[in-house]
Tab-separated table of C-alpha atoms in Angstrom:
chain	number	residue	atom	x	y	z
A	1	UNK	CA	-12.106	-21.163	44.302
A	2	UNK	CA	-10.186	-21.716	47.428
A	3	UNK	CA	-6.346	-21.406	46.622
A	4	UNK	CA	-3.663	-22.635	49.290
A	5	UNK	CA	-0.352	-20.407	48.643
A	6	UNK	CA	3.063	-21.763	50.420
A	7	UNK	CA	6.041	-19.959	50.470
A	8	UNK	CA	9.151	-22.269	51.866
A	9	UNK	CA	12.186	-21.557	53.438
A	10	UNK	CA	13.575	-18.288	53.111
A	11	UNK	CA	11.085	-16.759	51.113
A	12	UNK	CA	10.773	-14.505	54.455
A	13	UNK	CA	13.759	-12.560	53.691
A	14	UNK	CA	11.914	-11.585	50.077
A	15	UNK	CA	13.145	-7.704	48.953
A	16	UNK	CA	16.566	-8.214	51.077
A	17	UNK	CA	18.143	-12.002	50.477
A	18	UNK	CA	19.977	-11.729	47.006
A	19	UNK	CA	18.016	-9.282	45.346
A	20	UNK	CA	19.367	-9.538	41.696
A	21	UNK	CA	18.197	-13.449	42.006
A	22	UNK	CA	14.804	-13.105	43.628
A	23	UNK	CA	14.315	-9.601	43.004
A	24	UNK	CA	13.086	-6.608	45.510
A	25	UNK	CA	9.585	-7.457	46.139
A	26	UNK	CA	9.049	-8.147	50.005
A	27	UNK	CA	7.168	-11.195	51.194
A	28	UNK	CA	4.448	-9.039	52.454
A	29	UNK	CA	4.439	-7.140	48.711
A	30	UNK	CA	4.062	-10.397	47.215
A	31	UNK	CA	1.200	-11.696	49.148
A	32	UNK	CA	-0.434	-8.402	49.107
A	33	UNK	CA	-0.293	-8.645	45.332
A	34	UNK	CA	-1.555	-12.489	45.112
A	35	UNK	CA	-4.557	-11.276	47.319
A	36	UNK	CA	-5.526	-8.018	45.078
A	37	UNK	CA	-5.119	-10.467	41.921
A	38	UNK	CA	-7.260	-12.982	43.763
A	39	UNK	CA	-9.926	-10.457	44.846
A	40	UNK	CA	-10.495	-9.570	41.146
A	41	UNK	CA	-10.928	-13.314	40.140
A	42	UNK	CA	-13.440	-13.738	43.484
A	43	UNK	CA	-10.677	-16.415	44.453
A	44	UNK	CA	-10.445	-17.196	47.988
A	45	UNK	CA	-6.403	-17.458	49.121
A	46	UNK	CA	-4.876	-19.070	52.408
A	47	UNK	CA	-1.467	-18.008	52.515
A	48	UNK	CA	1.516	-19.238	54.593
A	49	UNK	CA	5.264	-19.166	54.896
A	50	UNK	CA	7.504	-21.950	57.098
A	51	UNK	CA	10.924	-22.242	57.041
A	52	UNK	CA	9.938	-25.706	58.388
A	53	UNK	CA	9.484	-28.917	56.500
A	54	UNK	CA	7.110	-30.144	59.749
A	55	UNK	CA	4.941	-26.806	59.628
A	56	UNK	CA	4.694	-27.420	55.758
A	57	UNK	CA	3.484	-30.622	55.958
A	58	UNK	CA	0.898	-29.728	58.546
A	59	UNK	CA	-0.137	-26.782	56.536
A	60	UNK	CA	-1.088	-29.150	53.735
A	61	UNK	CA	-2.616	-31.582	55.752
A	62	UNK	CA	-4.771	-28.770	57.807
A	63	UNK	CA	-5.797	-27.378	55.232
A	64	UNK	CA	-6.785	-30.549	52.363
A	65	UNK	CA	-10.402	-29.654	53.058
A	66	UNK	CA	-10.798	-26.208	52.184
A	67	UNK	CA	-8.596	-25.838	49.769
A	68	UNK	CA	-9.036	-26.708	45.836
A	69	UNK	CA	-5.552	-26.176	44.542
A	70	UNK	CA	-2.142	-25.346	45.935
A	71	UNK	CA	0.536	-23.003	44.889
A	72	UNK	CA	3.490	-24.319	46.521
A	73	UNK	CA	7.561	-22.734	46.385
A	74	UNK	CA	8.719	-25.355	48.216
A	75	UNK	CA	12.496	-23.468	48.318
A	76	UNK	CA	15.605	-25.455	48.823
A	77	UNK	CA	12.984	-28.078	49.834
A	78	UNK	CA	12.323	-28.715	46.320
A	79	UNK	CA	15.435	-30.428	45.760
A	80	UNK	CA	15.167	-33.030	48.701
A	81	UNK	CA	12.320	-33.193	50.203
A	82	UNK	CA	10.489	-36.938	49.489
A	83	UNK	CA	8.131	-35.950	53.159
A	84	UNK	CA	6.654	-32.673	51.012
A	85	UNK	CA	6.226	-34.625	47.762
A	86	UNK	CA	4.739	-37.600	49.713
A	87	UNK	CA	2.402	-34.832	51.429
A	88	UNK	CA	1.157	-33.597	48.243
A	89	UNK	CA	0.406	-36.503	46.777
A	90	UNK	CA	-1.728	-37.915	50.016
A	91	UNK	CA	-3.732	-35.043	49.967
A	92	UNK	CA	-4.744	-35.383	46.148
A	93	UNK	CA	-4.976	-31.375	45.817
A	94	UNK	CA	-4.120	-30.296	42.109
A	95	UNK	CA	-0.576	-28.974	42.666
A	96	UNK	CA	1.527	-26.190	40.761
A	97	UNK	CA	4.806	-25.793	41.700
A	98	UNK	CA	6.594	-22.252	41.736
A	99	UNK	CA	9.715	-20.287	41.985
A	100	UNK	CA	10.654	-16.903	41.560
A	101	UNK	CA	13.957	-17.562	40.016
A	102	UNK	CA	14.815	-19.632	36.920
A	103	UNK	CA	16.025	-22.687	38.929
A	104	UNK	CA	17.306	-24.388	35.496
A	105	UNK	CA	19.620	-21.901	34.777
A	106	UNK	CA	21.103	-21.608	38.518
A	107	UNK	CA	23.530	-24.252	39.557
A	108	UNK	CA	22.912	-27.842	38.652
A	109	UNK	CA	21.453	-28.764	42.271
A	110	UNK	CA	18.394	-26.455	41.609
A	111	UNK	CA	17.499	-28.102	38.222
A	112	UNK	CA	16.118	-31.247	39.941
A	113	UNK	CA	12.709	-31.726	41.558
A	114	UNK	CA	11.963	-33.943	43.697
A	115	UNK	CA	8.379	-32.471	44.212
A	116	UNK	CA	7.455	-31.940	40.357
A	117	UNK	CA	6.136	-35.233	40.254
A	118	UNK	CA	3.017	-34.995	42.047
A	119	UNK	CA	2.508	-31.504	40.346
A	120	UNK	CA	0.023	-30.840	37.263
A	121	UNK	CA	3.290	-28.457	36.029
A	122	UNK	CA	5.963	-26.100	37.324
A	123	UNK	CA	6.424	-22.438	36.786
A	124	UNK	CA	9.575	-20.851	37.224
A	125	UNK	CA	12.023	-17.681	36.524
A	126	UNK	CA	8.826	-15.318	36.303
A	127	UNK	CA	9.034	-13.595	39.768
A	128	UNK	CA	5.215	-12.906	40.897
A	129	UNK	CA	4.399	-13.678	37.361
A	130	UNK	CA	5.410	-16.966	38.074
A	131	UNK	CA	2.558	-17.174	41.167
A	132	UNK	CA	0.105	-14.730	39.136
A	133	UNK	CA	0.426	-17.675	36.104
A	134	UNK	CA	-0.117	-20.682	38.327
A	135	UNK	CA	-3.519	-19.088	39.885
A	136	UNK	CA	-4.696	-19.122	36.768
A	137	UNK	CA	-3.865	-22.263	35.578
A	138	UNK	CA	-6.342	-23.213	38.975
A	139	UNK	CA	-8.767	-21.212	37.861
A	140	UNK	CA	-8.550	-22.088	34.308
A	141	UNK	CA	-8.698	-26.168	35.460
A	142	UNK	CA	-11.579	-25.196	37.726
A	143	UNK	CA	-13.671	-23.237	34.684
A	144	UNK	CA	-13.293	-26.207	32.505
A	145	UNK	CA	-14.293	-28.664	34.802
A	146	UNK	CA	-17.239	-26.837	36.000
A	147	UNK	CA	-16.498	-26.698	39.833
C-alpha cells in the first residue's frame, strides 16, 4: 500500500522545540522509524514536511494518484486551516489525522479540529505510536477491503 506521511509546521524542529511536549525524537528519527515499520509491512511511504499551507496543499494534490491513504499532522494548521480540510476532502484519499502530543489536554485552542472532519479518525498524545497506529489502521482498511 502506498502511504502519504505529512508532517506540518514545525514538526522540523522535532528532538529540540519543547521536548517534554513533543518529546526528543528528531524529525529525521521519526521518519526513519515510519520507513523501517513500513518496510516490514511491504508498505510503500512518501514522506514530506512544509511549514507551508501552499506546499501542503500541493503535496496532496501531487500526490492523489499514488497514494492510498494519508497520514497527515497538520500542526497549528489543524486548528484553522478550512484550505487543508477542503484539500483532503477533494482528493477523496482515506485520511487519519495525527499528533504527537495530546492536543485535548493542551490549551483549549488545540482541542478543536477543523480538519477531523474529512478524516476516517484522529490519533493523538501517542508520540510515534500515534503515526505507527494510524499506518495500521491503512493497512488494516486496505486488508479488509481486499485492495
Amino acid at each position: 500500500m502506498n502511504i502519504l506521511i505529512l508532517h506540518g509546521p514545525n514538526l522540523n524542529l522535532l528532538g529540540e522545540r519543547e521536548p517534554e511536549v513533543y518529546g526528543k525524537m528528531t524529525l529525521k528519527e521519526l521518519n526513519g522509524a515510519l520507513l523501517k515499520e513500513a518496510k516490514k509491512k511491504k508498505a510503500s511511504l512518501r514522506i514530506f514536511q512544509s511549514n507551508g499551507e501552499g506546499e501542503l496543499i500541493d503535496l496532496i494534490h501531487k500526490n492523489r494518484k499514488w497514494a492510498k491513504g494519508l497520514i497527515f499532522n497538520p500542526g497549528a494548521y489543524t486548528h484553522y486551516s478550512y484550505a487543508l480540510r477542503d484539500a483532503i476532502s477533494s482528493v477523496n484519499l482515506p485520511t487519519i489525522e495525527v499528533h504527537l502530543s495530546d492536543i485535548h489536554s493542551r490549551e483549549g485552542f488545540r482541542k478543536i479540529s477543523v480538519i477531523l472532519p474529512v478524516c476516517l479518525k484522529q490519533i493523538s498524545g501517542r508520540g510515534l505510536n500515534s503515526y505507527l497506529e494510524a499506518m495500521n489502521e491503512l493497512l488494516n482498511m486496505r486488508s479488509k477491503n481486499g485492495r
